[in-house]
Amino acid sequence: MKTKLGLLYGGKSAEHEVSMQTALAVIKALDLAKFDIYPIYITKEGSWINGPKLTGPAENVEALTFLPENSSSPLALQAHSTDENSESTGYDVIFPLLHGPNGEDGTVQGMLELLNLPYVGNGVLASSAGMDKVIMKNIFAQAGLPQVKYTWFIRSEWEKNTESAIKKVAEELGYPCFVKPANLGSSVGISKCNDADELEKAVAEAFQFDRKIIIEEGVIARELEFGILGNDEPSCSVAGEIIPKKDFSFYDYSAKYVDGNSAMVIPAEISESEYATLSEMAITAFKSLDCSGLVRADFFLTNEGQIYINEVNTMPGFTPFSMFPLLWKHTGVDYPALIEKLVKLALERHQEKQQIKYTV
């Protein structure tokens, strides 16, 4: 019997286009002999639109957008009945291919929990904490994971005390530093600052995408990434390295998705002892956030050998050319097999949750 798989993509987020590319790639990789695929498109305005069951791979992202007359409430989602005589058109599992707020941040995951629907990826807590860089870093600190120095501000605090805030950054972090929206991914709204003037401009840019920003100490270091796969007993991929090509700046949105001004080296050239330390830290980060399914963990490795965890991404880029799938390809799990593994992990986790008692 084929698995009825609902794909959630698009979303009310600055990462809408990234999600569309992810959905296109996943659809092309799915085996139609194993899956019945139902696209669920979320517009930039937040409307949910059900597409027809796919009979073949989509050719482009335009084919994955649907007319508003097919819109429905997300609460119309339902689990597929286990009764063989049922005519239910529900889903066996939902795969949220959503990046950024309103999808990767625990909001959709909470809705799916209320509907008791199996879904791929991280749960409410891990998704929410993994999206908010401040909360994530606070949890990592509690877990004893080394990090670069950082501070954070909400918009009203910055606007009321701009001069003292700039002074705080200079004294506690120094320059260069990096300004980021606290709740966003794909390097959207991130800026590198070399002085106070650049800092003010960067903060204004970041506040366009979130009411809270984080500012981090700049370090000269290699950027290493690991894929984590599993539920209670996660495993770690080989290491990958991001190398920006232009002025050794940083891996920004343009370098990722537009002009290709970066290179990925897989596997990264690190020692066995460095891999052992980094992979152990990646697993610790995964468990500290109570993650499940998949995570990409990002690190800094300085020339002096100091290791810092940067962040985790609970729904990393997921095209065949993104770091997470490539890491697993080099570890021995190709793209179609990776998708099937994630669906299996989702169903296993859901089955375990059904053992929880809700009555005394």
Coordinates of C-alpha atoms in Angstrom, one line a residue, residues 29-338:
A29 CA 12.9 12.6 -6.2
L30 CA 9.8 10.8 -4.7
D31 CA 9.0 7.3 -6.0
L32 CA 5.4 7.4 -7.2
A33 CA 5.3 3.6 -6.9
K34 CA 5.7 4.1 -3.1
F35 CA 3.9 7.5 -2.5
D36 CA 0.7 9.2 -3.4
I37 CA 1.8 12.9 -3.4
Y38 CA -0.6 15.7 -2.5
P39 CA 0.7 19.2 -2.8
I40 CA -0.5 21.9 -0.3
Y41 CA 0.7 25.3 -1.3
I42 CA 0.8 28.2 1.2
T43 CA 0.8 31.6 -0.4
K44 CA 2.9 34.5 0.7
E45 CA -0.3 36.0 2.3
G46 CA -0.8 32.8 4.3
S47 CA -3.7 31.2 2.3
W48 CA -3.6 27.4 2.1
I49 CA -4.4 25.9 -1.4
N50 CA -4.8 22.2 -2.0
G51 CA -3.4 20.9 -5.3
P52 CA -4.5 17.7 -7.1
K53 CA -2.7 14.5 -6.5
L54 CA 0.4 14.5 -8.5
T55 CA 0.7 12.0 -11.4
G56 CA 4.3 12.9 -12.2
P57 CA 7.1 15.3 -11.3
A58 CA 6.5 19.0 -11.6
E59 CA 8.6 20.8 -14.2
N60 CA 9.0 24.1 -12.4
V61 CA 7.8 26.0 -9.3
E62 CA 5.0 27.7 -11.3
A63 CA 3.4 24.3 -11.6
L64 CA 3.3 24.1 -7.8
T65 CA 1.1 27.2 -7.4
F66 CA -2.6 26.8 -7.5
L67 CA -5.7 29.1 -7.9
P68 CA -7.3 30.6 -4.8
E69 CA -10.7 28.9 -5.4
N70 CA -9.0 25.7 -4.2
S71 CA -8.1 27.3 -0.9
S72 CA -9.1 25.6 2.4
S73 CA -8.5 25.9 6.1
P74 CA -5.4 24.1 7.4
L75 CA -7.8 22.6 10.0
A76 CA -9.2 20.6 7.1
L77 CA -6.1 18.4 7.1
Q78 CA -6.8 15.0 8.6
A79 CA -5.0 11.8 9.2
H80 CA -5.6 8.9 6.8
S81 CA -8.0 6.3 8.3
T82 CA -6.5 2.9 9.2
D83 CA -9.9 1.3 8.4
E84 CA -9.6 -0.4 5.0
N85 CA -13.3 0.3 4.3
S86 CA -13.0 4.0 5.0
E87 CA -13.2 6.5 2.2
S88 CA -11.0 9.0 4.1
T89 CA -8.9 11.2 1.8
G90 CA -6.6 12.2 4.7
Y91 CA -2.8 11.8 4.9
D92 CA -0.5 9.1 6.3
V93 CA 2.2 11.8 6.9
I94 CA 2.8 15.5 6.3
F95 CA 6.2 16.7 5.1
P96 CA 6.6 20.4 6.0
L97 CA 9.0 21.8 3.4
L98 CA 8.8 25.3 5.0
H99 CA 11.7 27.5 5.8
G100 CA 11.6 30.4 8.3
P101 CA 8.7 31.9 10.4
N102 CA 5.2 30.5 10.0
G103 CA 6.4 27.1 9.1
E104 CA 9.8 26.2 10.6
D105 CA 9.2 27.9 13.9
G106 CA 6.8 25.5 15.6
T107 CA 3.6 27.1 14.5
V108 CA 2.7 24.6 11.8
Q109 CA 4.1 21.8 14.0
G110 CA 1.8 22.8 16.8
M111 CA -1.2 22.6 14.5
L112 CA -0.2 19.2 13.2
E113 CA 0.2 18.0 16.8
L114 CA -3.4 19.2 17.6
L115 CA -4.6 17.3 14.6
N116 CA -2.6 14.2 15.7
L117 CA -1.1 14.0 12.2
P118 CA 2.3 12.4 11.7
Y119 CA 4.8 14.9 10.2
V120 CA 8.4 14.9 9.2
G121 CA 11.0 16.8 11.2
N122 CA 11.3 18.5 14.5
G123 CA 8.5 19.1 17.0
V124 CA 7.1 22.3 18.5
L125 CA 9.8 22.9 21.1
A126 CA 12.8 22.1 18.9
S127 CA 11.4 24.1 15.9
S128 CA 10.6 27.1 18.0
A129 CA 13.9 27.2 19.9
G130 CA 15.9 26.4 16.8
M131 CA 14.3 29.3 15.0
D132 CA 15.0 31.9 17.7
K133 CA 18.7 32.3 17.7
V134 CA 18.8 33.9 21.2
I135 CA 16.8 31.1 22.9
M136 CA 18.8 28.5 21.0
K137 CA 22.1 30.0 22.2
N138 CA 20.9 30.2 25.7
I139 CA 20.1 26.5 25.7
F140 CA 23.4 25.7 24.1
A141 CA 25.1 27.7 26.9
Q142 CA 23.2 25.6 29.5
A143 CA 24.4 22.4 27.7
G144 CA 28.0 23.6 28.0
L145 CA 28.6 24.1 24.3
P146 CA 31.2 26.8 23.5
Q147 CA 30.0 29.8 21.5
V148 CA 31.3 33.1 20.3
K149 CA 30.3 36.1 22.4
Y150 CA 26.8 37.5 21.6
T151 CA 24.2 40.0 22.7
W152 CA 20.7 40.8 21.6
F153 CA 18.1 43.6 21.5
I154 CA 14.4 44.1 20.8
R155 CA 13.5 46.9 18.5
S156 CA 12.0 49.2 21.2
E157 CA 15.1 48.7 23.4
W158 CA 17.5 49.6 20.6
E159 CA 15.5 52.7 19.5
K160 CA 15.3 54.1 23.0
N161 CA 18.9 53.5 23.9
T162 CA 20.8 53.4 20.6
E163 CA 23.9 55.2 21.8
S164 CA 24.3 52.9 24.8
A165 CA 23.5 49.8 22.7
I166 CA 26.2 50.7 20.2
K167 CA 28.7 51.2 23.1
K168 CA 27.7 47.9 24.6
V169 CA 28.4 46.1 21.3
A170 CA 31.8 47.8 21.0
E171 CA 32.8 47.0 24.5
E172 CA 31.5 43.4 24.7
L173 CA 32.0 42.1 21.2
G174 CA 34.2 44.6 19.2
Y175 CA 34.5 44.7 15.4
P176 CA 33.9 43.0 13.1
C177 CA 30.6 41.6 14.3
F178 CA 27.6 40.1 12.7
V179 CA 24.0 41.3 13.0
K180 CA 21.2 38.9 12.4
P181 CA 17.4 38.8 12.7
A182 CA 16.8 36.5 15.7
N183 CA 14.0 34.5 13.9
L184 CA 15.0 33.9 10.3
G185 CA 17.2 31.6 8.2
S186 CA 18.9 31.3 4.8
S187 CA 21.1 34.2 5.8
V188 CA 18.3 36.7 5.1
G189 CA 18.9 40.1 6.8
I190 CA 22.4 39.3 8.0
S191 CA 25.2 41.9 7.7
K192 CA 28.9 42.0 8.7
C193 CA 29.9 45.3 10.5
N194 CA 33.3 46.8 10.8
D195 CA 32.4 50.0 12.6
A196 CA 29.5 51.8 14.4
D197 CA 28.1 53.3 11.2
E198 CA 27.9 49.9 9.5
L199 CA 26.4 48.6 12.7
E200 CA 23.5 51.1 12.7
K201 CA 22.7 50.3 9.1
A202 CA 22.9 46.6 9.7
V203 CA 20.6 46.8 12.7
A204 CA 18.0 48.8 10.7
E205 CA 18.2 46.1 8.0
A206 CA 17.7 43.2 10.4
F207 CA 14.8 44.9 12.2
Q208 CA 12.9 44.8 8.9
F209 CA 12.6 41.0 9.3
D210 CA 12.1 40.6 13.1
R211 CA 11.4 42.6 16.3
K212 CA 14.5 40.9 17.9
I213 CA 18.1 40.9 16.6
I214 CA 21.2 39.1 17.7
I215 CA 24.7 40.5 17.3
E216 CA 27.7 38.1 17.4
E217 CA 31.4 38.5 17.7
G218 CA 33.2 38.0 14.5
V219 CA 35.9 35.4 14.4
I220 CA 38.3 34.3 11.7
A221 CA 37.4 30.6 11.3
R222 CA 36.5 27.8 9.0
E223 CA 32.7 27.2 8.6
L224 CA 31.9 23.5 9.1
E225 CA 28.6 21.8 8.9
F226 CA 27.2 18.4 9.9
G227 CA 23.9 16.6 9.1
I228 CA 22.1 14.9 12.0
L229 CA 19.5 12.2 11.3
G230 CA 17.4 10.2 13.7
N231 CA 15.1 10.5 16.7
D232 CA 16.3 9.2 20.1
E233 CA 19.5 7.7 18.7
P234 CA 20.7 10.3 16.1
S235 CA 23.6 9.7 13.8
C236 CA 26.0 12.2 12.3
S237 CA 27.2 12.7 8.7
V238 CA 30.6 13.5 7.4
A239 CA 31.7 17.1 7.8
G240 CA 31.3 19.7 5.1
E241 CA 32.9 23.1 4.8
I242 CA 31.6 26.4 3.3
I243 CA 34.2 28.5 1.6
P244 CA 33.0 32.0 0.4
K245 CA 34.8 33.0 -2.8
K246 CA 34.4 36.8 -2.6
D247 CA 36.6 38.8 -0.2
F248 CA 36.2 36.0 2.4
S249 CA 33.1 37.8 3.6
F250 CA 30.5 35.3 4.8
Y251 CA 28.0 32.8 3.4
D252 CA 25.2 35.3 2.8
Y253 CA 21.8 34.8 1.0
S254 CA 23.3 35.8 -2.4
A255 CA 26.2 33.4 -2.1
K256 CA 23.8 30.6 -1.2
Y257 CA 21.0 31.1 -3.8
V258 CA 21.9 33.8 -6.4
D259 CA 25.4 34.2 -7.6
G260 CA 27.1 31.1 -6.4
N261 CA 29.9 33.0 -4.6
S262 CA 30.7 30.1 -2.3
A263 CA 32.0 26.5 -2.5
M264 CA 31.1 23.4 -0.5
V265 CA 33.9 20.9 0.3
I266 CA 32.7 17.5 1.3
P267 CA 34.2 15.8 3.2
A268 CA 36.0 18.7 4.9
E269 CA 39.6 18.2 5.6
I270 CA 39.7 17.8 9.4
S271 CA 41.5 15.4 11.7
E272 CA 39.9 12.4 13.3
S273 CA 40.0 14.0 16.7
E274 CA 38.4 17.2 15.3
Y275 CA 35.6 15.1 13.7
A276 CA 35.1 13.2 17.0
T277 CA 34.7 16.5 19.0
L278 CA 32.6 18.2 16.4
S279 CA 30.2 15.3 15.8
E280 CA 29.8 14.8 19.6
M281 CA 28.9 18.5 19.9
A282 CA 26.5 18.2 17.1
I283 CA 24.7 15.3 18.8
T284 CA 24.7 17.2 22.1
A285 CA 23.1 20.2 20.3
F286 CA 20.5 17.9 18.7
K287 CA 19.5 16.4 22.1
S288 CA 19.6 19.7 24.0
L289 CA 16.8 21.0 21.9
D290 CA 15.0 17.7 21.9
C291 CA 15.2 17.5 18.1
S292 CA 13.9 14.7 15.9
G293 CA 14.2 13.8 12.2
L294 CA 16.8 16.1 10.9
V295 CA 19.0 19.0 11.8
R296 CA 22.1 20.7 10.2
A297 CA 24.6 21.8 12.9
D298 CA 27.0 24.6 12.0
F299 CA 30.4 25.3 13.6
F300 CA 33.4 27.6 13.6
L301 CA 36.9 26.1 13.7
T302 CA 39.6 28.7 14.3
N303 CA 43.2 28.5 13.2
E304 CA 44.2 28.0 16.8
G305 CA 41.9 24.9 16.9
Q306 CA 39.1 26.5 19.0
I307 CA 35.7 25.1 18.1
Y308 CA 32.4 27.1 18.5
I309 CA 28.9 26.0 17.7
N310 CA 27.2 28.6 15.6
E311 CA 23.6 27.4 15.2
V312 CA 21.4 24.5 14.2
N313 CA 18.9 24.6 11.4
T314 CA 15.8 22.4 12.0
M315 CA 14.7 22.5 8.4
P316 CA 17.9 23.0 6.4
G317 CA 18.1 23.6 2.7
F318 CA 16.8 20.4 1.1
T319 CA 17.4 20.5 -2.6
P320 CA 19.8 17.8 -3.9
F321 CA 22.5 20.5 -4.1
S322 CA 22.0 21.8 -0.6
M323 CA 24.5 21.0 2.1
F324 CA 22.4 18.6 4.2
P325 CA 21.5 16.2 1.4
L326 CA 25.0 16.3 0.0
L327 CA 26.5 15.5 3.5
W328 CA 24.3 12.4 3.6
K329 CA 25.0 11.5 0.0
H330 CA 28.7 11.4 0.9
T331 CA 27.9 9.4 4.1
G332 CA 26.1 6.8 2.0
V333 CA 22.4 7.9 1.9
D334 CA 21.3 9.3 -1.4
Y335 CA 18.5 11.9 -1.9
P336 CA 15.5 9.6 -2.5
A337 CA 16.6 7.3 0.3
L338 CA 17.0 10.2 2.6

